[in-house]
XYZ file of C-alpha atoms in Angstrom:
777
model
C -44.285 -3.450 25.984
C -42.289 -3.211 22.825
C -40.477 -6.084 21.755
C -38.106 -8.283 24.052
C -35.455 -8.316 21.425
C -33.852 -6.218 18.777
C -31.616 -7.049 15.889
C -27.978 -7.757 16.026
C -27.274 -4.575 14.470
C -29.101 -2.572 17.070
C -25.792 -2.219 19.266
C -23.275 -1.409 16.494
C -21.607 1.796 15.603
C -23.271 4.519 13.287
C -21.527 4.111 10.161
C -23.645 5.268 7.333
C -26.339 7.916 6.357
C -28.756 5.869 8.592
C -27.828 4.210 11.815
C -26.417 1.108 10.456
C -29.060 -1.498 9.468
C -28.650 -5.179 8.469
C -31.218 -7.791 7.341
C -31.817 -10.739 9.779
C -30.180 -13.256 7.795
C -28.209 -15.444 10.121
C -24.510 -15.227 9.122
C -21.503 -16.113 11.047
C -18.917 -13.752 12.405
C -15.547 -13.218 10.541
C -16.458 -15.505 7.701
C -15.736 -15.206 3.977
C -18.734 -14.257 1.610
C -18.666 -18.217 0.527
C -19.060 -19.002 4.136
C -21.863 -16.391 4.845
C -23.714 -17.564 1.756
C -23.604 -21.233 3.056
C -25.146 -20.095 6.457
C -28.252 -18.618 4.795
C -31.253 -20.835 5.075
C -32.361 -22.875 2.079
C -35.413 -21.914 0.124
C -38.545 -23.599 0.872
C -39.465 -23.323 -2.454
C -37.587 -22.434 -5.632
C -38.457 -18.414 -6.050
C -40.198 -17.559 -9.189
C -40.578 -14.378 -11.321
C -43.538 -12.343 -9.664
C -46.098 -10.890 -12.559
C -46.189 -7.263 -12.850
C -49.238 -5.339 -11.917
C -50.414 -4.762 -15.549
C -50.709 -8.368 -16.796
C -53.683 -10.367 -16.854
C -54.769 -13.300 -15.109
C -53.430 -16.458 -16.540
C -53.946 -20.083 -15.577
C -52.475 -23.274 -17.017
C -52.342 -27.050 -16.085
C -51.813 -30.443 -17.627
C -55.575 -31.106 -17.729
C -58.518 -28.818 -17.831
C -62.169 -30.062 -16.985
C -65.116 -27.884 -16.971
C -67.465 -29.477 -14.138
C -70.108 -26.505 -14.874
C -70.504 -23.376 -16.625
C -68.468 -21.402 -14.214
C -66.501 -24.024 -12.365
C -63.100 -25.571 -13.718
C -61.206 -28.251 -12.445
C -57.246 -28.096 -13.444
C -55.023 -31.264 -12.594
C -51.410 -31.430 -12.768
C -48.684 -28.897 -12.644
C -51.322 -26.209 -11.646
C -49.923 -22.361 -12.104
C -52.183 -19.599 -11.689
C -50.740 -16.202 -12.114
C -52.218 -12.809 -11.097
C -50.573 -9.315 -10.685
C -47.971 -9.535 -7.619
C -48.523 -13.296 -7.093
C -48.207 -17.017 -8.356
C -50.240 -20.054 -7.306
C -48.832 -23.347 -7.700
C -50.235 -26.664 -6.806
C -51.085 -30.341 -7.881
C -54.972 -29.773 -8.110
C -57.100 -26.712 -8.121
C -60.932 -25.515 -8.508
C -61.564 -22.232 -10.247
C -64.885 -20.366 -10.007
C -65.172 -17.972 -12.801
C -68.133 -15.797 -11.323
C -66.817 -15.592 -7.861
C -63.257 -15.440 -8.963
C -62.100 -17.834 -6.427
C -59.753 -20.870 -6.402
C -59.118 -23.782 -4.062
C -55.590 -25.315 -4.461
C -54.571 -28.837 -3.058
C -51.519 -30.868 -2.709
C -48.281 -29.415 -2.708
C -49.252 -25.760 -2.850
C -46.824 -22.704 -3.253
C -47.813 -18.935 -3.191
C -45.126 -16.779 -4.584
C -45.115 -12.850 -3.737
C -42.401 -10.361 -4.066
C -41.975 -10.416 -0.228
C -42.766 -13.820 0.954
C -42.993 -17.448 -0.221
C -45.586 -19.735 1.389
C -46.123 -23.367 1.011
C -49.049 -25.654 2.424
C -51.540 -28.496 1.954
C -54.644 -26.434 0.772
C -55.205 -22.765 -0.244
C -57.997 -20.653 -0.917
C -57.775 -17.520 -3.106
C -60.502 -14.681 -3.725
C -59.603 -12.522 -6.377
C -62.772 -10.101 -5.594
C -61.272 -9.162 -2.079
C -57.822 -10.124 -2.980
C -57.422 -12.519 0.135
C -55.965 -16.130 0.448
C -55.685 -18.485 2.965
C -53.221 -21.383 3.533
C -53.476 -24.459 6.018
C -50.319 -26.155 7.350
C -48.074 -23.489 6.108
C -44.419 -22.684 5.794
C -43.401 -19.264 5.097
C -40.200 -17.383 4.178
C -39.196 -13.891 3.524
C -37.411 -13.446 0.133
C -35.047 -10.602 1.456
C -33.553 -12.141 4.495
C -34.975 -15.984 4.146
C -36.079 -16.034 7.545
C -38.764 -18.588 8.023
C -41.412 -20.420 10.177
C -44.439 -22.372 10.135
C -48.157 -21.857 10.862
C -51.271 -23.584 11.243
C -53.145 -21.167 9.139
C -51.942 -18.195 7.193
C -54.704 -15.578 6.042
C -53.498 -12.804 3.457
C -54.994 -9.582 2.823
C -53.259 -8.577 -0.421
C -55.081 -4.847 -0.503
C -53.908 -3.844 3.072
C -50.674 -5.934 2.663
C -51.292 -7.931 5.793
C -50.768 -11.607 6.928
C -52.278 -13.335 9.774
C -50.770 -16.427 11.072
C -52.042 -19.037 13.843
C -49.852 -21.135 15.862
C -46.853 -19.669 14.209
C -43.068 -19.881 14.797
C -40.142 -17.546 13.617
C -36.457 -18.186 13.247
C -33.432 -17.307 10.917
C -31.727 -20.531 11.458
C -30.869 -22.857 8.589
C -33.548 -25.119 7.538
C -33.117 -28.938 7.941
C -34.853 -31.952 6.255
C -35.206 -35.422 6.517
C -36.488 -37.721 3.925
C -39.821 -39.680 4.609
C -41.312 -41.899 1.759
C -38.919 -40.659 -0.767
C -39.967 -36.915 -0.062
C -38.151 -34.170 1.792
C -40.189 -32.588 4.682
C -39.335 -30.237 7.406
C -37.825 -32.170 10.510
C -40.114 -31.831 13.422
C -37.904 -30.392 16.071
C -36.698 -27.182 17.660
C -34.052 -24.961 15.987
C -31.039 -23.608 17.847
C -33.354 -20.836 18.612
C -37.104 -20.152 17.693
C -39.793 -17.692 18.459
C -43.104 -19.495 18.990
C -46.405 -17.277 18.750
C -50.173 -18.151 19.396
C -50.764 -15.593 16.890
C -48.591 -13.610 14.591
C -49.332 -10.550 12.169
C -47.065 -9.179 9.479
C -47.493 -5.800 8.343
C -45.678 -5.481 4.932
C -46.783 -1.832 4.497
C -45.307 -0.845 8.028
C -42.591 -3.555 7.655
C -43.252 -4.850 10.987
C -44.271 -8.296 12.749
C -46.538 -8.350 15.549
C -46.787 -11.427 17.924
C -48.879 -12.643 20.863
C -47.706 -14.994 23.465
C -44.342 -15.313 22.405
C -42.092 -17.756 23.782
C -38.308 -17.632 23.095
C -36.783 -21.233 22.754
C -32.945 -21.865 23.017
C -31.534 -25.363 22.362
C -35.066 -26.804 22.847
C -35.456 -25.003 26.112
C -38.070 -21.898 26.748
C -35.920 -19.021 28.136
C -38.461 -16.179 27.677
C -42.169 -15.391 27.508
C -43.884 -12.048 26.669
C -47.501 -11.717 26.049
C -46.698 -9.174 23.054
C -43.893 -8.487 20.806
C -43.127 -6.448 17.669
C -40.209 -6.344 15.498
C -39.103 -5.043 12.301
C -38.759 -7.323 9.099
C -35.773 -5.559 7.856
C -35.108 -2.622 10.372
C -34.040 -1.938 13.842
C -36.766 -2.154 16.791
C -37.042 -1.341 20.569
C -36.524 -3.991 22.874
C -34.418 -5.998 25.205
C -30.964 -6.994 24.140
C -29.199 -10.138 25.556
C -27.587 -9.685 28.828
C -23.987 -9.754 29.878
C -22.743 -11.453 32.943
C -19.504 -11.841 34.740
C -17.139 -11.256 37.652
C -15.264 -8.353 38.808
C -12.500 -7.739 41.730
C -10.970 -4.563 42.701
C -8.024 -3.821 44.749
C -9.943 -3.799 47.928
C -11.701 -6.831 47.287
C -10.436 -10.241 48.660
C -13.033 -12.187 46.259
C -14.656 -11.420 42.985
C -18.094 -9.913 42.763
C -20.717 -10.935 40.067
C -22.530 -8.738 37.761
C -25.278 -8.952 35.314
C -26.104 -6.111 32.864
C -29.165 -5.984 30.960
C -29.582 -3.521 28.066
C -32.750 -2.115 26.535
C -32.790 -0.676 23.094
C -34.953 2.595 21.999
C -35.233 2.777 18.049
C -36.276 6.592 18.367
C -36.009 7.481 14.627
C -33.951 5.993 11.420
C -30.996 8.553 12.739
C -31.322 8.308 16.652
C -31.417 5.571 19.256
C -30.748 4.938 22.709
C -29.739 2.081 24.823
C -30.634 2.068 28.656
C -28.396 -0.482 30.517
C -29.144 -1.855 34.058
C -26.287 -3.657 35.414
C -26.511 -5.188 39.094
C -23.392 -6.037 40.843
C -23.713 -8.453 43.700
C -21.719 -5.840 46.213
C -21.799 -2.393 45.081
C -25.324 -2.276 43.828
C -27.101 -1.187 40.848
C -25.377 0.747 37.799
C -27.578 2.462 35.396
C -25.909 3.073 32.044
C -27.051 5.046 28.964
C -25.997 5.601 25.514
C -27.568 7.833 23.109
C -26.487 8.284 19.314
C -27.539 10.452 16.588
C -26.443 10.383 13.104
C -27.170 13.568 10.481
C -25.577 13.628 7.045
C -22.792 16.001 8.292
C -23.019 15.508 12.101
C -22.972 12.126 14.459
C -22.450 12.023 18.028
C -22.401 9.473 21.069
C -23.308 10.348 24.501
C -22.533 7.581 27.142
C -23.215 8.129 31.066
C -23.192 5.507 34.033
C -24.349 6.201 37.496
C -23.810 4.027 40.684
C -24.877 4.489 44.279
C -21.912 2.325 45.624
C -22.690 0.361 48.779
C -19.301 -0.445 49.208
C -17.816 3.050 49.104
C -20.677 4.253 51.106
C -19.117 2.326 54.056
C -15.639 2.183 53.540
C -14.788 4.923 50.850
C -13.084 4.826 47.593
C -9.889 2.268 47.667
C -6.522 3.713 46.457
C -2.986 2.954 46.885
C -0.321 5.161 48.837
C 3.260 5.467 48.114
C 4.327 2.267 49.637
C 1.702 0.148 47.850
C -0.738 -0.220 50.554
C -4.475 0.110 50.041
C -6.003 2.953 51.738
C -9.499 4.537 51.644
C -10.962 8.095 51.242
C -14.134 9.226 53.332
C -17.388 7.592 52.386
C -18.723 8.213 49.009
C -22.208 7.379 47.794
C -22.604 8.503 44.129
C -20.135 7.630 41.389
C -20.746 8.411 37.778
C -18.960 8.925 34.407
C -19.927 10.719 31.061
C -18.499 10.746 27.773
C -18.973 12.639 24.537
C -17.788 11.440 21.260
C -18.731 13.588 18.095
C -17.590 14.417 14.602
C -18.994 17.476 12.564
C -18.503 18.404 9.073
C -19.674 22.434 9.030
C -18.576 23.169 5.471
C -16.199 22.242 2.834
C -12.826 21.647 4.465
C -14.213 22.672 7.785
C -14.441 19.590 10.503
C -14.300 19.183 14.261
C -14.182 16.221 16.494
C -14.964 16.110 20.268
C -13.670 13.231 22.682
C -14.345 14.105 26.173
C -14.798 12.194 29.255
C -15.648 13.336 32.920
C -15.527 10.892 35.976
C -16.713 11.287 39.653
C -13.509 9.707 40.910
C -10.253 8.324 39.979
C -11.092 4.428 40.824
C -14.192 4.546 38.894
C -13.224 2.347 36.066
C -11.162 -0.081 38.199
C -14.082 -0.708 40.429
C -17.006 -0.659 38.006
C -16.696 -2.940 34.609
C -18.284 -0.362 32.387
C -15.120 0.276 30.330
C -12.727 -2.556 30.437
C -10.078 -0.630 28.395
C -9.529 1.997 31.292
C -9.426 -0.417 34.143
C -5.746 -0.233 34.411
C -4.609 3.067 32.816
C -3.480 6.194 34.742
C -4.523 8.850 32.252
C -6.973 9.224 29.352
C -6.775 11.916 26.706
C -9.657 14.340 26.284
C -9.805 16.818 23.104
C -11.782 19.351 21.299
C -10.538 19.961 17.661
C -11.720 22.137 14.740
C -9.725 21.997 11.584
C -10.040 23.783 8.322
C -8.098 22.730 4.919
C -8.145 24.300 1.649
C -5.696 22.853 -0.827
C -2.297 23.958 0.622
C -3.453 25.763 3.523
C -4.597 24.162 6.752
C -5.322 25.451 10.176
C -6.710 24.152 13.559
C -7.880 25.183 17.164
C -7.782 22.620 19.710
C -8.003 22.046 23.510
C -6.001 18.805 24.805
C -6.464 17.675 28.297
C -5.686 14.539 30.395
C -8.086 12.782 32.908
C -6.472 11.352 35.711
C -7.627 7.923 36.605
C -5.208 6.949 39.463
C -4.543 8.890 42.589
C -0.676 8.781 41.690
C -1.085 9.728 38.107
C 1.072 12.767 36.851
C -0.521 16.101 36.266
C 0.113 16.505 32.541
C 0.212 19.870 30.727
C -3.074 20.660 29.165
C -3.323 22.915 25.852
C -6.037 25.360 26.503
C -6.112 26.121 23.711
C -3.800 25.539 20.763
C -4.193 27.436 17.602
C -2.129 26.424 14.451
C -1.835 26.989 10.608
C 0.320 25.864 7.775
C 1.009 26.991 4.264
C 2.855 24.912 1.571
C 3.631 26.222 -1.942
C 5.444 24.410 -4.973
C 6.934 26.591 -7.723
C 6.829 24.045 -10.561
C 7.598 26.164 -13.651
C 10.399 28.859 -14.700
C 13.463 29.727 -12.711
C 11.910 28.721 -9.297
C 11.131 25.099 -10.345
C 11.606 22.428 -7.658
C 11.692 25.151 -5.133
C 9.037 24.734 -2.140
C 8.100 27.121 0.469
C 6.547 26.303 3.760
C 5.408 28.054 6.720
C 4.049 26.663 10.264
C 2.794 28.913 12.708
C 1.279 27.768 16.126
C 0.252 29.303 19.527
C -0.190 27.104 22.669
C -1.333 27.929 26.171
C 0.022 25.393 28.467
C -1.946 25.018 31.836
C -2.051 22.355 34.623
C -5.228 21.252 36.341
C -4.132 21.528 39.830
C -1.636 23.845 42.013
C -0.533 20.394 43.409
C 1.495 19.865 40.389
C 3.732 22.828 41.297
C 4.705 23.512 37.568
C 5.078 26.611 35.708
C 2.713 27.796 33.252
C 3.093 29.670 30.001
C 1.732 30.805 26.459
C 4.223 29.530 23.713
C 4.023 31.098 20.243
C 6.002 29.166 17.167
C 6.831 30.343 13.864
C 8.876 28.283 11.215
C 9.208 29.185 7.544
C 11.263 27.134 5.353
C 12.501 27.020 1.944
C 13.950 24.208 0.227
C 15.092 22.817 -3.154
C 14.241 19.113 -3.912
C 15.173 17.317 -7.068
C 13.927 13.633 -7.549
C 15.245 11.452 -10.205
C 14.894 7.624 -10.692
C 18.583 7.077 -9.745
C 18.427 9.454 -6.582
C 17.303 12.484 -4.702
C 18.802 15.709 -3.580
C 17.274 18.228 -1.202
C 18.668 21.574 0.304
C 16.556 23.116 3.138
C 16.975 26.194 5.250
C 14.240 26.286 8.065
C 14.061 29.214 10.858
C 12.597 28.476 14.339
C 11.169 31.367 16.314
C 9.583 30.367 19.611
C 8.463 32.860 22.105
C 7.227 32.242 25.731
C 5.203 34.502 28.008
C 5.280 32.927 31.513
C 2.418 32.896 33.886
C 2.612 34.338 37.389
C 1.250 31.229 38.964
C 4.092 31.070 41.815
C 6.115 28.281 40.079
C 7.988 30.507 37.533
C 11.569 29.665 38.258
C 12.882 30.600 34.673
C 14.258 34.088 36.050
C 12.272 36.304 33.400
C 8.553 36.549 32.376
C 9.516 36.489 28.627
C 11.828 34.359 26.618
C 12.752 34.118 22.946
C 14.522 31.439 21.046
C 15.474 31.889 17.564
C 17.280 28.908 15.963
C 17.803 28.181 12.145
C 18.556 24.605 10.637
C 20.363 24.230 7.523
C 20.360 20.957 5.866
C 21.563 19.049 2.819
C 20.441 15.511 2.121
C 20.999 13.417 -0.872
C 20.742 9.588 -1.925
C 21.304 7.204 -4.581
C 19.546 4.223 -5.634
C 21.605 1.230 -7.544
C 19.744 -1.760 -8.815
C 20.675 -5.130 -9.887
C 18.806 -8.370 -11.131
C 19.501 -11.618 -9.869
C 17.674 -15.111 -9.876
C 17.420 -17.563 -7.166
C 16.298 -20.928 -8.313
C 13.594 -20.311 -10.971
C 12.592 -16.950 -9.513
C 13.854 -13.512 -10.580
C 14.610 -10.724 -7.995
C 15.740 -7.170 -7.634
C 18.201 -5.984 -5.173
C 18.834 -2.072 -4.428
C 21.456 -0.461 -2.902
C 20.741 2.881 -1.214
C 23.384 5.142 0.443
C 21.999 8.492 1.969
C 23.894 10.884 3.612
C 22.720 14.335 5.055
C 24.795 17.194 6.593
C 22.868 19.222 9.168
C 24.048 22.241 11.141
C 22.166 23.977 13.793
C 23.995 26.857 15.798
C 23.632 26.656 19.619
C 21.439 28.821 21.691
C 21.100 28.515 25.489
C 17.488 26.896 26.202
C 18.176 25.251 29.666
C 15.932 27.736 31.471
C 12.813 27.213 29.307
C 10.454 24.730 30.785
C 9.487 21.230 28.934
C 5.988 21.506 28.383
C 5.337 19.072 25.426
C 9.084 17.957 24.309
C 10.761 14.754 24.860
C 13.875 12.852 22.948
C 12.838 11.457 19.819
C 11.567 7.889 19.871
C 13.673 5.039 18.367
C 12.970 5.009 14.731
C 15.326 4.627 11.588
C 14.201 7.731 9.917
C 15.140 9.716 12.995
C 18.720 9.560 11.722
C 17.631 12.325 9.348
C 15.511 14.369 11.523
C 16.377 17.983 12.128
C 15.808 18.069 15.639
C 16.749 15.186 18.325
C 13.931 16.426 20.352
C 10.085 16.118 19.665
C 7.999 19.329 20.507
C 9.225 22.851 20.096
C 10.881 23.578 23.934
C 14.267 22.265 22.698
C 15.739 22.762 19.136
C 19.093 20.549 19.340
C 22.454 22.334 18.381
C 24.495 20.171 16.023
C 27.139 19.947 13.234
C 26.718 16.615 12.213
C 26.821 14.261 9.186
C 24.094 11.382 9.064
C 24.958 8.192 7.129
C 22.696 5.283 6.188
C 23.120 2.291 3.873
C 19.792 0.398 3.013
C 19.589 -2.650 0.689
C 16.086 -4.103 -0.449
C 14.976 -7.322 -2.095
C 11.922 -7.266 -4.488
C 10.314 -9.530 -6.522
C 10.404 -9.066 -10.437
C 7.090 -7.011 -10.135
C 8.335 -4.661 -7.534
C 6.775 -6.383 -4.305
C 8.999 -5.857 -1.284
C 10.385 -8.992 0.479
C 13.179 -7.765 2.531
C 15.081 -4.956 3.727
C 18.150 -4.105 5.760
C 19.592 -0.873 7.026
C 22.516 0.338 9.068
C 23.134 4.017 9.870
C 25.032 6.147 12.143
C 25.686 9.906 13.050
C 29.133 11.644 12.959
C 29.332 14.932 15.030
C 31.721 17.486 14.219
C 30.819 19.467 17.534
C 29.690 19.075 20.880
C 26.081 19.252 21.765
C 25.039 21.560 24.384
C 21.345 21.562 24.379
C 19.918 18.978 26.494
C 16.375 18.045 27.590
C 17.011 18.833 31.358
C 20.440 20.132 32.956
C 23.527 21.975 31.217
C 25.751 18.937 30.690
C 27.362 18.546 27.277
C 27.490 15.522 24.886
C 31.126 15.344 23.612
C 30.927 11.920 21.589
C 31.891 12.108 18.237
C 29.915 9.330 16.890
C 26.365 7.981 17.537
C 25.234 4.541 18.249
C 24.651 2.127 15.620
C 21.175 2.078 14.179
C 19.733 -1.081 12.361
C 16.764 -1.755 10.442
C 15.373 -4.982 9.332
C 12.231 -6.116 7.546
C 10.821 -9.311 6.035
C 7.642 -10.172 4.336
C 7.201 -13.740 3.182
C 3.455 -14.283 2.218
C 1.403 -13.836 5.218
C 4.479 -13.478 7.580
C 6.035 -10.147 8.402
C 8.660 -9.046 10.639
C 10.097 -5.520 11.367
C 12.711 -4.194 13.839
C 14.703 -1.059 14.527
C 17.596 -1.444 17.068
C 20.163 0.561 18.705
C 23.719 -0.648 19.580
C 26.399 0.907 21.984
C 29.175 2.347 19.959
C 31.631 1.092 22.579
C 30.954 -2.521 23.099
C 28.147 -2.985 20.251
C 25.509 -4.223 23.089
C 21.867 -3.828 22.456
C 20.567 -0.416 24.013
C 17.080 0.147 22.683
C 14.803 -2.033 20.151
C 11.240 -2.100 18.754
C 10.239 -5.224 17.313
C 6.967 -6.409 15.600
C 6.163 -9.984 14.239
C 2.973 -10.673 12.567
C 1.493 -14.050 11.030
C -1.945 -13.351 9.368
C -3.748 -16.259 8.067
C -7.147 -14.595 8.062
C -9.630 -15.655 8.677
C -8.470 -18.870 10.456
C -5.450 -17.479 12.358
C -3.692 -14.314 13.247
C -0.755 -13.641 15.557
C 1.130 -10.628 16.704
C 4.012 -10.055 18.914
C 5.537 -6.620 19.916
C 8.552 -6.278 21.838
C 10.200 -2.836 23.444
C 13.639 -2.547 24.880
C 14.637 0.671 26.532
C 18.027 1.505 28.125
C 18.978 -2.188 28.343
C 21.656 -2.680 31.148
C 21.409 1.100 32.007
C 19.525 3.063 34.347
C 15.747 3.155 33.692
C 15.910 -0.220 31.888
C 12.580 -1.404 30.771
C 11.788 -4.400 28.508
C 8.272 -5.419 27.864
C 6.395 -7.773 25.238
C 2.863 -7.888 24.237
C 1.373 -10.723 21.952
C -1.837 -12.132 20.919
C -3.376 -14.636 18.617
C -6.903 -15.269 17.535
C -7.192 -19.018 16.341
C -10.543 -20.169 14.274
C -9.994 -23.903 15.073
C -12.870 -24.930 12.945
C -15.986 -23.228 11.471
C -17.652 -23.242 14.910
C -14.861 -22.769 17.710
C -12.499 -19.715 18.327
C -9.762 -19.371 20.806
C -7.931 -16.039 21.707
C -5.653 -14.609 23.831
C -3.695 -11.330 24.965
C -0.603 -11.472 27.015
C 1.486 -8.387 28.283
C 4.488 -8.851 30.236
C 7.106 -6.823 31.964
C 10.399 -8.585 31.722
C 12.006 -5.621 33.995
C 9.679 -6.219 36.959
C 9.173 -9.753 36.213
C 5.636 -9.701 36.309
C 2.594 -9.854 34.016
C 0.595 -6.682 33.237
C -2.553 -7.996 31.647
C -3.740 -11.513 30.452
C -6.867 -11.848 28.593
C -8.398 -15.112 26.900
C -11.554 -16.008 25.332
C -13.110 -19.213 23.827
C -16.026 -18.425 21.346
C -18.535 -20.859 19.694
C -19.953 -19.542 16.336
C -22.612 -21.245 14.074
C -24.556 -19.971 11.448
C -27.289 -19.399 13.796
C -25.842 -18.266 17.168
C -22.836 -17.573 19.098
C -21.246 -17.255 22.354
C -18.079 -16.147 24.150
C -16.398 -16.677 27.285
C -13.533 -14.247 28.467
C -11.219 -14.397 31.456
C -9.351 -11.293 32.217
C -6.397 -10.646 34.737
C -5.083 -6.968 34.806
C -2.581 -5.378 36.927
C -3.879 -2.514 38.773
C -0.787 -1.531 40.754
C 2.479 -3.691 41.854
C 1.218 -7.103 42.790
C -2.399 -6.203 43.019
C -4.803 -7.384 40.007
C -8.110 -7.098 38.964
C -9.920 -10.275 37.824
C -12.879 -10.628 35.377
C -14.809 -13.156 33.809
C -17.406 -11.833 31.219
C -19.926 -14.140 29.062
C -22.142 -12.778 26.249
C -24.546 -14.581 23.790
C -25.579 -13.790 20.380
C -28.899 -15.105 18.457
C -27.923 -14.297 15.035
C -30.350 -12.203 13.221
C -32.237 -11.566 16.478
C -29.989 -9.779 18.981
C -26.147 -9.304 20.103
C -24.358 -7.427 22.615
C -20.934 -6.913 24.045
C -17.596 -6.595 22.235
C -16.098 -9.931 20.497
C -12.632 -10.813 21.576
C -11.315 -10.095 18.015
C -12.167 -6.532 18.154
C -10.504 -6.296 21.619
C -7.260 -7.604 19.988
C -7.478 -5.213 17.260
C -7.629 -2.293 19.764
C -4.536 -3.673 21.876
C -2.510 -4.918 19.071
C -3.613 -3.260 15.788
C -4.500 -6.634 14.223
């Protein structure tokens, strides 16, 4: 077999010209450079500069005695320098004819790649060999180290053979005995013991026989043969992950154990085969293949399961009443995902993220991707983009994979083609004038006739011209935009628009200006700057009836303070809102004397001069003359930050919508983040949600983390995940417990445990990365 274990980096993402590699130095996760340096093992002997290959042999000592014409005895501070090595000892015997040396006492042998110490040593310059007894050894690049009864070195073939040896990357520990520091006679946190070990410096590999892995003094694994790299990746088993999983049709959780095996195919290719045994469902086979070229990279992931439960009961799902139902019996279940990035030529790039799955409940039943166990749909796309200075273009396909039986059928873009070109006139009479043109064509389709939705091809053309003037005290911008939208309806039986062709031609006229006033003031002994920034925009968009046009990718603009000055109250191109309005806002900012932001506050409102007839659905008319009030707040004090955008009713000043974000970043010890969203407060469709998480490094060894998501409207938690991690210089382990809502009142429960022997192997995703994905830590 190959090795039983692979280095920790074998399971990481591809990031560099070669698949990412690291040395086997034992460093702690999420630590500062100073902490990482403190985690390195101490030197078994102070490194010495190694003589170059062109120097002559040289020997020195406190005393030199010639015992015969060819024999010499060196006493005290003996140093023998030869090309590529240095021998240090208390006493040595040297034969001039045989070119041999016997060293005694505190012996040290230094080479560029390794340091050895021992009680006695024998060197033969003729055949370039050396033997050291009762030895310690240490690699100079990683500081990984070990002991051996005997070490034999063949310098010509760059080989070292060790008998009764061990290997670890844990820190050296010493105790003092009779006034001298000596290695402590005990097991490290983890250690590999061998009956025989061969170090091949030419191949940069280590080969071991009868290897036993000890963890906390307990033998946990044995193999008659193992090999692993000195500074590169190796094929072998990674550490297993085990935990529990409970689906909506299970009354109790089932346990699982996942064992990955890593194949080091080439410097830019690798593959990981994982066998996961679930106690009730059966065996899951997973595989991840990765490759990296200078301009291309890809990851292909697959899983397959012959499900014992679904073979008997079928796949569980929820009906419209929230009751658990089952489909017909199913045996084979699988998924596949391709993620790839390509750089074809200068400015020409593509990326792929595509996933297929056998059934909609796969990720809720099988713990192979915990990020998808509660979602209803996930995006899939293929993009090709080109950019050359001010010109850009793209062609893409966008699709949504349904992961719940009740998931909506979203529109797919098959394909979308677009381009844009921007030009700035920076000289002569046309100075400060900019032109821009956007063109896009999209084919909207639905994946199933069950959706009962119309389909169409939409083309969009939008040329614009603006005059922009920017000064230190303010800005002015006048712009004219022409929007031309054409629809060709498909004959799929659901075209209820009354025609096969539709045209929309709507111009937009905008004049935007703002001023910036500043004043200096002091508070205590500190100097500050306060700004006052009024901004006004006039926008006119004539009315054109669009009520018969289907809504393909358009929605009402999300809550954002900058949307006060948006040209369209809708996102997408299916609705271009008519308006005759004046938008106003007043913002004040507080800065330090060097311009660092501290706090800001803004308030804004829109005044309507005409009714708004264009709506997302229906033909109702908005006759209000003023909008709600919009408030923007921000605060940054050291490691603490707060940002909020809120909307208040113009009638009673009651909060209607809000986006709030609060963050405390005391890296690397503590991170806390809270996000809160309020939609239609005290109105139909009301929703309020809070998501919060923290990662607290209690001390150098223990870390506690938690993620919590709560739906205040439904008064129920949607997801809770907590983890505790032990992290030393030498090893780490992490236990996480997750509760995720699959449906109203039905939850998926999971427990997962992972372990890492640093410098040897790791598997799984640390909780800190999970929080980053969830909350943008």
